[in-house]
mmCIF file of N, CA and C in Angstrom:
data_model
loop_
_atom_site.group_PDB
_atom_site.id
_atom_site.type_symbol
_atom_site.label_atom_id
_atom_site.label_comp_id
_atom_site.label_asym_id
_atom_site.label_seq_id
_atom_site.Cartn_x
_atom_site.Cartn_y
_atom_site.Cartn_z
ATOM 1 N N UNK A 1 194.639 -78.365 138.940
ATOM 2 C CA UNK A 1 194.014 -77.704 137.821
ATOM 3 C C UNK A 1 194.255 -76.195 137.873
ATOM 4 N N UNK A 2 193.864 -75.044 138.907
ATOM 5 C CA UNK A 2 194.062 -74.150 139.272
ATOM 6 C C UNK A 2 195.767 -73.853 138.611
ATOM 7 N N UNK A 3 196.658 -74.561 139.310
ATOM 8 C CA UNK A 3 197.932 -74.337 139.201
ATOM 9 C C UNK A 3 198.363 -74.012 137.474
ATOM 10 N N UNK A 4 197.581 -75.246 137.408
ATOM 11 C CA UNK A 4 198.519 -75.408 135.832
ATOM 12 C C UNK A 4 197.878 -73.851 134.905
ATOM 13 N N UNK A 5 196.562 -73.824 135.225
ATOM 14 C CA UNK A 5 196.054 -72.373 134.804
ATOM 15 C C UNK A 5 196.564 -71.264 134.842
ATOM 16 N N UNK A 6 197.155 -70.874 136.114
ATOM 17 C CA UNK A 6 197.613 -69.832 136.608
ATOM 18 C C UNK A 6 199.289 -69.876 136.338
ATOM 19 N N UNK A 7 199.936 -71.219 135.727
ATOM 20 C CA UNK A 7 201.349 -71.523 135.432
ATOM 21 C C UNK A 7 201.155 -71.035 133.918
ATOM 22 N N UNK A 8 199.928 -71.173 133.156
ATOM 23 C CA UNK A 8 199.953 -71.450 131.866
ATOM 24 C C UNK A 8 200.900 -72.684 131.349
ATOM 25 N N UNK A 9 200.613 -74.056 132.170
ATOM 26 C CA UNK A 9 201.566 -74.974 132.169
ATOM 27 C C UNK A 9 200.771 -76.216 131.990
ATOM 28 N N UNK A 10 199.819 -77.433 131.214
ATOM 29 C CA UNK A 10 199.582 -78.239 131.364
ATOM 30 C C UNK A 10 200.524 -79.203 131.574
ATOM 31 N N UNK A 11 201.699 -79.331 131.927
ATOM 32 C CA UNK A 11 202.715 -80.091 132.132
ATOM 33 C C UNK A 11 203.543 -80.226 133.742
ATOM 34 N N UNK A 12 202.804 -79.129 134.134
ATOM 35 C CA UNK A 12 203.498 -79.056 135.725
ATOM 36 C C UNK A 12 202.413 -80.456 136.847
ATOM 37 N N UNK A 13 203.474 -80.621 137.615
ATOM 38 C CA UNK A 13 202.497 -82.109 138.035
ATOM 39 C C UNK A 13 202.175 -81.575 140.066
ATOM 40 N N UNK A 14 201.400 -80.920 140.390
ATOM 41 C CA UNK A 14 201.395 -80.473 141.821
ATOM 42 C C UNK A 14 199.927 -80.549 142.316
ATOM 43 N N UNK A 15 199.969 -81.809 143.146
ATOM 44 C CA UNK A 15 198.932 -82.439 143.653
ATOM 45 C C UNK A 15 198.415 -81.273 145.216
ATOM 46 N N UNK A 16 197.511 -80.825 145.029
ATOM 47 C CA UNK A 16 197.023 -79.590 146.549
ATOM 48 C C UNK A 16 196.076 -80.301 147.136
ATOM 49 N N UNK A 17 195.604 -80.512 148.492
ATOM 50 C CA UNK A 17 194.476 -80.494 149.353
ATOM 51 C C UNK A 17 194.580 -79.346 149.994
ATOM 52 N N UNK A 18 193.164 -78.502 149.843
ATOM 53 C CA UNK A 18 193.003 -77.382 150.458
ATOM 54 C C UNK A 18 191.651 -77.453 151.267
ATOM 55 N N UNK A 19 191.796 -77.701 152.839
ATOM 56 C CA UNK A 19 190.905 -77.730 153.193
ATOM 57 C C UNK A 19 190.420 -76.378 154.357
ATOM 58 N N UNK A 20 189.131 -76.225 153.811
ATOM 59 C CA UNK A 20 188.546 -75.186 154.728
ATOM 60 C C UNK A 20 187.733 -74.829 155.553
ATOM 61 N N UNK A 21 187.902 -74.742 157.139
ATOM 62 C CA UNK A 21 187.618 -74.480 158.397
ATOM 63 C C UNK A 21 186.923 -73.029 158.631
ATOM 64 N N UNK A 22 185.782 -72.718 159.666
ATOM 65 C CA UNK A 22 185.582 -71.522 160.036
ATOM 66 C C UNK A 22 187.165 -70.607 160.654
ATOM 67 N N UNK A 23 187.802 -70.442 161.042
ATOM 68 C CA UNK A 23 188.430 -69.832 161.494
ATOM 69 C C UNK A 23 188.629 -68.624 160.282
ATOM 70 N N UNK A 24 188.396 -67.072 160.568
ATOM 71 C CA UNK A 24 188.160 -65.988 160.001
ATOM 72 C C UNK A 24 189.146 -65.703 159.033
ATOM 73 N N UNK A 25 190.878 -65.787 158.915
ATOM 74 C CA UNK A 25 191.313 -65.672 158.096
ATOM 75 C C UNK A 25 192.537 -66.794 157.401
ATOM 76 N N UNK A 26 192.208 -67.397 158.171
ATOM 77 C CA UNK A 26 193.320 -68.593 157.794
ATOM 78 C C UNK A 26 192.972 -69.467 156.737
ATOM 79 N N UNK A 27 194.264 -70.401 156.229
ATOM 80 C CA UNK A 27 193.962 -71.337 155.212
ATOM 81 C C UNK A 27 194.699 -72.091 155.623
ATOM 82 N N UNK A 28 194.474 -73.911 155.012
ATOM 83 C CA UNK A 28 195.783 -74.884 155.343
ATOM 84 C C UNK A 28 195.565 -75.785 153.984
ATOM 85 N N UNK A 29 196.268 -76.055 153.349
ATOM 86 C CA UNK A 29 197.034 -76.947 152.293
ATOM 87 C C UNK A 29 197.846 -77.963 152.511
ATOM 88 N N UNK A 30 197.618 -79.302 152.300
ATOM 89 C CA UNK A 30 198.483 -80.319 152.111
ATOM 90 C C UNK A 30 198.300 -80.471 150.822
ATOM 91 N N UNK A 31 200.314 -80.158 150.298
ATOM 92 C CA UNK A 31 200.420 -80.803 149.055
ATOM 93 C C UNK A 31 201.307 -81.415 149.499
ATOM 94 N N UNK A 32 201.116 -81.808 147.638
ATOM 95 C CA UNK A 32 202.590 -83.153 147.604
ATOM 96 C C UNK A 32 203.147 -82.507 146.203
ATOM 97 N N UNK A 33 204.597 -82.681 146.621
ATOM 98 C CA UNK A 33 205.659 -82.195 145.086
ATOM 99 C C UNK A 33 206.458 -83.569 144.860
ATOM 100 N N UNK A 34 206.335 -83.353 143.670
ATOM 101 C CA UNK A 34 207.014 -84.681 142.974
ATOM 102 C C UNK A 34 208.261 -83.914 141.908
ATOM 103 N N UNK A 35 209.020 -83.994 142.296
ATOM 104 C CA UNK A 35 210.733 -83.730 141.453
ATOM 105 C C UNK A 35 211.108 -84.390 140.788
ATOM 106 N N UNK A 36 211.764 -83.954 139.633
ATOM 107 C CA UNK A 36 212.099 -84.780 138.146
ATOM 108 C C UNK A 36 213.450 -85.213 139.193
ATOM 109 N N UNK A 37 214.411 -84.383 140.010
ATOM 110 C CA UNK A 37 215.616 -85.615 140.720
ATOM 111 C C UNK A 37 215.153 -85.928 142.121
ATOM 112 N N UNK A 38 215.887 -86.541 142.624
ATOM 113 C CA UNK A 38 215.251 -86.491 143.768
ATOM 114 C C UNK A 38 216.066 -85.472 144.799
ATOM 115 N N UNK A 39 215.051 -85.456 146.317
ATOM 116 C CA UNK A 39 215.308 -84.737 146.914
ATOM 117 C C UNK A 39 214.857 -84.984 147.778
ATOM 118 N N UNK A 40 215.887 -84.734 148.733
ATOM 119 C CA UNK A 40 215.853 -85.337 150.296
ATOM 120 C C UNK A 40 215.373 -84.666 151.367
ATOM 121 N N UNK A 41 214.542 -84.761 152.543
ATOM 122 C CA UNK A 41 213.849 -83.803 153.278
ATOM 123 C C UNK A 41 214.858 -82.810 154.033
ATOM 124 N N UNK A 42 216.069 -82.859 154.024
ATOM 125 C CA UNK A 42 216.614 -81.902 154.794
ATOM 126 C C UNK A 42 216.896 -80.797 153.684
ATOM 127 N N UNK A 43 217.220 -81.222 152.526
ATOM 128 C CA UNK A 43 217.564 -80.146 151.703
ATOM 129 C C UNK A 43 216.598 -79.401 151.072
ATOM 130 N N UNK A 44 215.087 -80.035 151.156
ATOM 131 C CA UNK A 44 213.873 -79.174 150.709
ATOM 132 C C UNK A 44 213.336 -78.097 152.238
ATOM 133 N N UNK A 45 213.856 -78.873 153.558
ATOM 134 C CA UNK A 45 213.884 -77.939 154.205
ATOM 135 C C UNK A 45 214.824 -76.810 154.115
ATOM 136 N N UNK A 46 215.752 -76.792 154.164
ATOM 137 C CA UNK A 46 216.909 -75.725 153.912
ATOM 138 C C UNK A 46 216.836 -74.798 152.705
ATOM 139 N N UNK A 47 216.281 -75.380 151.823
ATOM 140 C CA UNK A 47 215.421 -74.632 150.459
ATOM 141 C C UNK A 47 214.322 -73.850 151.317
ATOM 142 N N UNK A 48 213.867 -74.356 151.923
ATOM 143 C CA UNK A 48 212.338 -73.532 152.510
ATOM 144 C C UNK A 48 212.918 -72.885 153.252
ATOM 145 N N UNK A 49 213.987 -72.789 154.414
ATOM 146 C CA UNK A 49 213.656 -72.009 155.133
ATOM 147 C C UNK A 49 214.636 -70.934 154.501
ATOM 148 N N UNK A 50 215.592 -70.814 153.471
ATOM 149 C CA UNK A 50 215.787 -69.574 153.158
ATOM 150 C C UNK A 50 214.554 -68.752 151.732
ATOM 151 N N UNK A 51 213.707 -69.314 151.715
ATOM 152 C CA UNK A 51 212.603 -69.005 151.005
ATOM 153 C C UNK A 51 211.748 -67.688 151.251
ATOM 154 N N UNK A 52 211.828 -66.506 150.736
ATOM 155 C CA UNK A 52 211.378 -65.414 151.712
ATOM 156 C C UNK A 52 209.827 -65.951 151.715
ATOM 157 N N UNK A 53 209.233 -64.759 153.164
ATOM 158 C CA UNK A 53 207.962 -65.697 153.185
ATOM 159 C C UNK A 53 207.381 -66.893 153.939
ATOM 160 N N UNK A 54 208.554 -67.687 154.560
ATOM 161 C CA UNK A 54 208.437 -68.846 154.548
ATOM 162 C C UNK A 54 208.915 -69.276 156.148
ATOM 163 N N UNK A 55 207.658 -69.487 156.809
ATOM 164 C CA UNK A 55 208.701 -70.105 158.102
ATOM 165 C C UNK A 55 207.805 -71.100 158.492
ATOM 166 N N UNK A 56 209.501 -72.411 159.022
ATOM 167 C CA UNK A 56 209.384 -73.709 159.253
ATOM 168 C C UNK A 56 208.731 -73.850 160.947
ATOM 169 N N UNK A 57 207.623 -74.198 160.913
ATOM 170 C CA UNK A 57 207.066 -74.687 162.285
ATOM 171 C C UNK A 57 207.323 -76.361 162.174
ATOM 172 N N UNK A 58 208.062 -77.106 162.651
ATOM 173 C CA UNK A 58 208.241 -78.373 162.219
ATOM 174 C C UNK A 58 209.275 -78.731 163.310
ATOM 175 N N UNK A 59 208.292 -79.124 165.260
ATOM 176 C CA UNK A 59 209.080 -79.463 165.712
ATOM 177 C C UNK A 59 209.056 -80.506 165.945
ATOM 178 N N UNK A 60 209.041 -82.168 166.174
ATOM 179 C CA UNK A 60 208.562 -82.844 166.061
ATOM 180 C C UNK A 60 208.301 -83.632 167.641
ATOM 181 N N UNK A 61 209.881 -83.063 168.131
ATOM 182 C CA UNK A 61 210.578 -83.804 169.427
ATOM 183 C C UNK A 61 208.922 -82.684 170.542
ATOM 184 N N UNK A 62 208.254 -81.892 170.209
ATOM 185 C CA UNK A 62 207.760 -80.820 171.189
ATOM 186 C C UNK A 62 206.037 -81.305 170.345
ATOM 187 N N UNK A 63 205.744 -81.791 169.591
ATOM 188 C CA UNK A 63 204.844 -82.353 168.518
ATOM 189 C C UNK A 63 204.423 -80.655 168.123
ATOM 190 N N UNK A 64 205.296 -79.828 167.687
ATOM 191 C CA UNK A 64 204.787 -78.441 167.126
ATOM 192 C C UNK A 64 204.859 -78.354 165.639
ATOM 193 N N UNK A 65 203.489 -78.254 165.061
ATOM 194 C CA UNK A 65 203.465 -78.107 163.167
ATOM 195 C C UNK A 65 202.514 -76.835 163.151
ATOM 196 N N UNK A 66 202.223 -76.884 162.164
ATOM 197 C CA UNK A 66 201.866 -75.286 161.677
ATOM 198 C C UNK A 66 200.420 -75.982 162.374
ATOM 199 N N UNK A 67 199.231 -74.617 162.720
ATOM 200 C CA UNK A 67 197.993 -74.719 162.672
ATOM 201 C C UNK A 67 197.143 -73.808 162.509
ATOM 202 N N UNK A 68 195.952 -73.456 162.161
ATOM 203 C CA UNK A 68 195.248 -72.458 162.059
ATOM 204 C C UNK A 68 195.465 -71.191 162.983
ATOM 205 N N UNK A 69 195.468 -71.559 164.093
ATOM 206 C CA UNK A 69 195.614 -70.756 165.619
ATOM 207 C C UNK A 69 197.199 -70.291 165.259
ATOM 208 N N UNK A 70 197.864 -70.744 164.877
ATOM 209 C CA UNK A 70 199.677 -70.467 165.152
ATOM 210 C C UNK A 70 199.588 -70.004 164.316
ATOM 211 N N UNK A 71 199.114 -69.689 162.664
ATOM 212 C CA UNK A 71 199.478 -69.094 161.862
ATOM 213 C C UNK A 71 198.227 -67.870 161.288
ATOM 214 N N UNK A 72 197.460 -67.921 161.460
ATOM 215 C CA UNK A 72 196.273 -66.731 161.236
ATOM 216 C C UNK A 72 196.877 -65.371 161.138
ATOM 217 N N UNK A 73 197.793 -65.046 162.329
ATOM 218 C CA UNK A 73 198.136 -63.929 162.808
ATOM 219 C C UNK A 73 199.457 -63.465 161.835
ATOM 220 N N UNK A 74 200.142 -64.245 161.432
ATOM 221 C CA UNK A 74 201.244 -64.815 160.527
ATOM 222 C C UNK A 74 201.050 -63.642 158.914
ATOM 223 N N UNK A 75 200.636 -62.499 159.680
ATOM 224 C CA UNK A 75 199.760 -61.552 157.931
ATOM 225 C C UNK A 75 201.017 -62.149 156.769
ATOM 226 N N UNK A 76 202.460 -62.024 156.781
ATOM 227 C CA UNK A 76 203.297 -61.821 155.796
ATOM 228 C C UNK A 76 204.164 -63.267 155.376
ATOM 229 N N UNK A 77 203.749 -64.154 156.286
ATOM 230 C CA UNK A 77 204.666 -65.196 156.709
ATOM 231 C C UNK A 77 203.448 -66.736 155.912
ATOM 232 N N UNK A 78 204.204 -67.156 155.596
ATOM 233 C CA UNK A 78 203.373 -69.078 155.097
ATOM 234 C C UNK A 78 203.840 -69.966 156.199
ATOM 235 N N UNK A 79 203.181 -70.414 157.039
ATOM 236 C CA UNK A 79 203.607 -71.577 158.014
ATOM 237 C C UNK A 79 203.733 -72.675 157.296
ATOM 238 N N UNK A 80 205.081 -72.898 158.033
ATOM 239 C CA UNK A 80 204.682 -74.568 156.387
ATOM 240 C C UNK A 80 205.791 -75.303 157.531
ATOM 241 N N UNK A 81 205.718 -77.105 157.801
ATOM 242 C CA UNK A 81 206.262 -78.266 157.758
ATOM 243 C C UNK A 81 205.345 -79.340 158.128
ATOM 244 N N UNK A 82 205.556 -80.368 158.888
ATOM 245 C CA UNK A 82 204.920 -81.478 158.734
ATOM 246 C C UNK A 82 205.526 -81.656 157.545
ATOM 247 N N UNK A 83 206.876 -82.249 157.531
ATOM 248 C CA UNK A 83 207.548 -82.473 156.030
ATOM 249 C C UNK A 83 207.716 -83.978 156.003
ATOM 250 N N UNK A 84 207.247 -84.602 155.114
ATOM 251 C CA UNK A 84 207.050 -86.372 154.694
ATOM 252 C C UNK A 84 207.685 -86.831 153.644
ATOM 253 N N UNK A 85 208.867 -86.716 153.723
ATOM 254 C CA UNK A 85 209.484 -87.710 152.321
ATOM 255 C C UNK A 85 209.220 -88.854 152.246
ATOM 256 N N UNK A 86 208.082 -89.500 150.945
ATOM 257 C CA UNK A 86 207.881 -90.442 150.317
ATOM 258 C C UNK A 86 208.752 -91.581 149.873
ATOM 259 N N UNK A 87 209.811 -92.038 150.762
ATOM 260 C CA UNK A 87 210.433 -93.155 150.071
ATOM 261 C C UNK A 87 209.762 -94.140 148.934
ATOM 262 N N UNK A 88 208.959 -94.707 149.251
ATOM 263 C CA UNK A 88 208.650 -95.424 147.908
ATOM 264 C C UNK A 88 208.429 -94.775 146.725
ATOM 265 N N UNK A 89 208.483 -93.385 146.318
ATOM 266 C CA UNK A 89 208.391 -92.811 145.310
ATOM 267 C C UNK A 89 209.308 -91.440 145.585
ATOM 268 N N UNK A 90 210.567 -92.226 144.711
ATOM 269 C CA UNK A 90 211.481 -91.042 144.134
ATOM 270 C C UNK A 90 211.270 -89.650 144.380
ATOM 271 N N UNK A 91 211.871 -88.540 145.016
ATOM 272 C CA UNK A 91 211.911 -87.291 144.411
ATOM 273 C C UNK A 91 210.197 -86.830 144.844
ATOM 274 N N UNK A 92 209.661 -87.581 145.649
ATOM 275 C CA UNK A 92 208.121 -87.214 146.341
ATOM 276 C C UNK A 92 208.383 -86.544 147.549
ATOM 277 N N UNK A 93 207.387 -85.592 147.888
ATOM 278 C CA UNK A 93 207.512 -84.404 149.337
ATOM 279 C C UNK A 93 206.604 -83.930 149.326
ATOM 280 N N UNK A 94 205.479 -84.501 150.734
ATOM 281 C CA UNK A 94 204.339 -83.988 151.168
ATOM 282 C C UNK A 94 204.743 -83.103 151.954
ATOM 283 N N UNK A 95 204.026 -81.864 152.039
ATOM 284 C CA UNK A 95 203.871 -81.027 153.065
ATOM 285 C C UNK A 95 202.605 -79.913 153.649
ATOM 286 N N UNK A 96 202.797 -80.093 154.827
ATOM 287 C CA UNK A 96 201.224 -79.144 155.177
ATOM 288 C C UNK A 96 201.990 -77.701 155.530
ATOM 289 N N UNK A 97 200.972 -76.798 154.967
ATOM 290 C CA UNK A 97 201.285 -75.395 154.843
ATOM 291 C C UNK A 97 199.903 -74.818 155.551
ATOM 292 N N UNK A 98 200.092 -73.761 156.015
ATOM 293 C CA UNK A 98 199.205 -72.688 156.618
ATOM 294 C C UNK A 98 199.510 -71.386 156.838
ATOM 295 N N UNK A 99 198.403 -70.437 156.641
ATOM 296 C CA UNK A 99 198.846 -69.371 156.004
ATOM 297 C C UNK A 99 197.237 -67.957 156.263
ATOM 298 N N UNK A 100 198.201 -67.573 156.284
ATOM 299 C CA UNK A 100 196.670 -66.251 156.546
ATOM 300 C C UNK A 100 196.119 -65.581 155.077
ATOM 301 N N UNK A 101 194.973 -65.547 155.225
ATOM 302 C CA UNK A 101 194.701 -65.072 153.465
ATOM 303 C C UNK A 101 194.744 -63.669 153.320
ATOM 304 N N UNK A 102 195.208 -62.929 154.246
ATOM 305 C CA UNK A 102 195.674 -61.561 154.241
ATOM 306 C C UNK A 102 197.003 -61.817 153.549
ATOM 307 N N UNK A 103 197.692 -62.662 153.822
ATOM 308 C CA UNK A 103 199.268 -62.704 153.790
ATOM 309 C C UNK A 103 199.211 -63.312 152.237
ATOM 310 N N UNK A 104 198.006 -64.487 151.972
ATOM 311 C CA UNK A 104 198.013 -64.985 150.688
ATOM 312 C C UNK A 104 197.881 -64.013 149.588
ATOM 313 N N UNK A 105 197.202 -63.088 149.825
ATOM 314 C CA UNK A 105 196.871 -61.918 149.159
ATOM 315 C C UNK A 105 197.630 -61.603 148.708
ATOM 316 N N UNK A 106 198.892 -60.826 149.728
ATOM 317 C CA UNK A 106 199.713 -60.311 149.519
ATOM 318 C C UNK A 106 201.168 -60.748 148.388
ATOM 319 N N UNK A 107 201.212 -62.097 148.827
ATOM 320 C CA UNK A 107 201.982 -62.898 148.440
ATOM 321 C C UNK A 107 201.684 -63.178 146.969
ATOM 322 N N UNK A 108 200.411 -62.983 146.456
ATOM 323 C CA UNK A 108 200.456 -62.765 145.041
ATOM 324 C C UNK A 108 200.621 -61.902 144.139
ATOM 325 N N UNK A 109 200.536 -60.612 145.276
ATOM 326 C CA UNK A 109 200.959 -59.363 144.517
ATOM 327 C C UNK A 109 202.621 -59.330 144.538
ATOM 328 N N UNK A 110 203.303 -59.875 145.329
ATOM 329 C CA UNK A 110 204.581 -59.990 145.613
ATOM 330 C C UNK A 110 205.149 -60.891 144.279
ATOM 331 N N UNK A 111 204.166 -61.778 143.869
ATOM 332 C CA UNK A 111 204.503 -62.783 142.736
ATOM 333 C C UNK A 111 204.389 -62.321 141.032
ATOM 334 N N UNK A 112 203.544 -61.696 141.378
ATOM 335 C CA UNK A 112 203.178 -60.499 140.086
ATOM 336 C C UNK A 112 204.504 -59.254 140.025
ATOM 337 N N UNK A 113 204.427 -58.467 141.365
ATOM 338 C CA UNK A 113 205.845 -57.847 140.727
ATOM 339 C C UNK A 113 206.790 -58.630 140.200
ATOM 340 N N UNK A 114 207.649 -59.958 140.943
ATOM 341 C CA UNK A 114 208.717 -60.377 140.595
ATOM 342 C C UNK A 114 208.477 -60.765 139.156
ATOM 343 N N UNK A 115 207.307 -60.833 138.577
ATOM 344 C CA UNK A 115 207.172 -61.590 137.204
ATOM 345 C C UNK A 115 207.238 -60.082 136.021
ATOM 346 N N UNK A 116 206.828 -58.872 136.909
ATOM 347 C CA UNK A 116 206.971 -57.743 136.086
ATOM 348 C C UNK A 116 208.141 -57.423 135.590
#
């Protein structure tokens, strides 16, 4: 709901869980994106990680994903993987993101210039 508000878009389809913990400045989000083609988890990673902003904690072989503690400190940076391609549904990609709300802050003023 938020999204489509802030898209001025009732047509955009982006499912968020945002859940929130004491820890002082952090946030964590599991969404899910659903793509009109499809798209395969290595290439939405490779999209992300040249994404400014954006770094992949997603080790799996070491069990390392983003977490409150690993990313708080993160002021400029979005921790984001735990990446889940949805086979039974086309062009589907869950992912958990975490992120400092200093950095979220920022990151919207960063979104506002580029739109200026």
């Amino acid at each position: 709901m938020a999204t489509r508000k802030i898209w001025n878009d009732t047509e955009v389809k982006v499912t968020a869980t945002c859940i929130r913990v004491p820890p002082m400045r952090a946030h964590a989000e599991s969404v899910n994106l659903q793509f009109e083609n499809p798209l395969d988890e290595n290439t939405a990673r490779e999209l992300l990680k040249k994404a400014p902003g954006v770094y992949i904690i997603d080790d799996r072989s070491s069990n390392t994903f983003p977490t409150l503690s690993l990313t708080k400190t993160m002021l400029r940076l979005v921790g984001s993987g735990e990446m889940c391609l949805k086979m039974e549904i086309s062009g589907k990609l869950d992912i958990f993101v975490c992120g400092d709300q200093i950095g979220a802050a920022l990151n919207a003023v960063q979104i506002a210039e580029m739109l200026l």
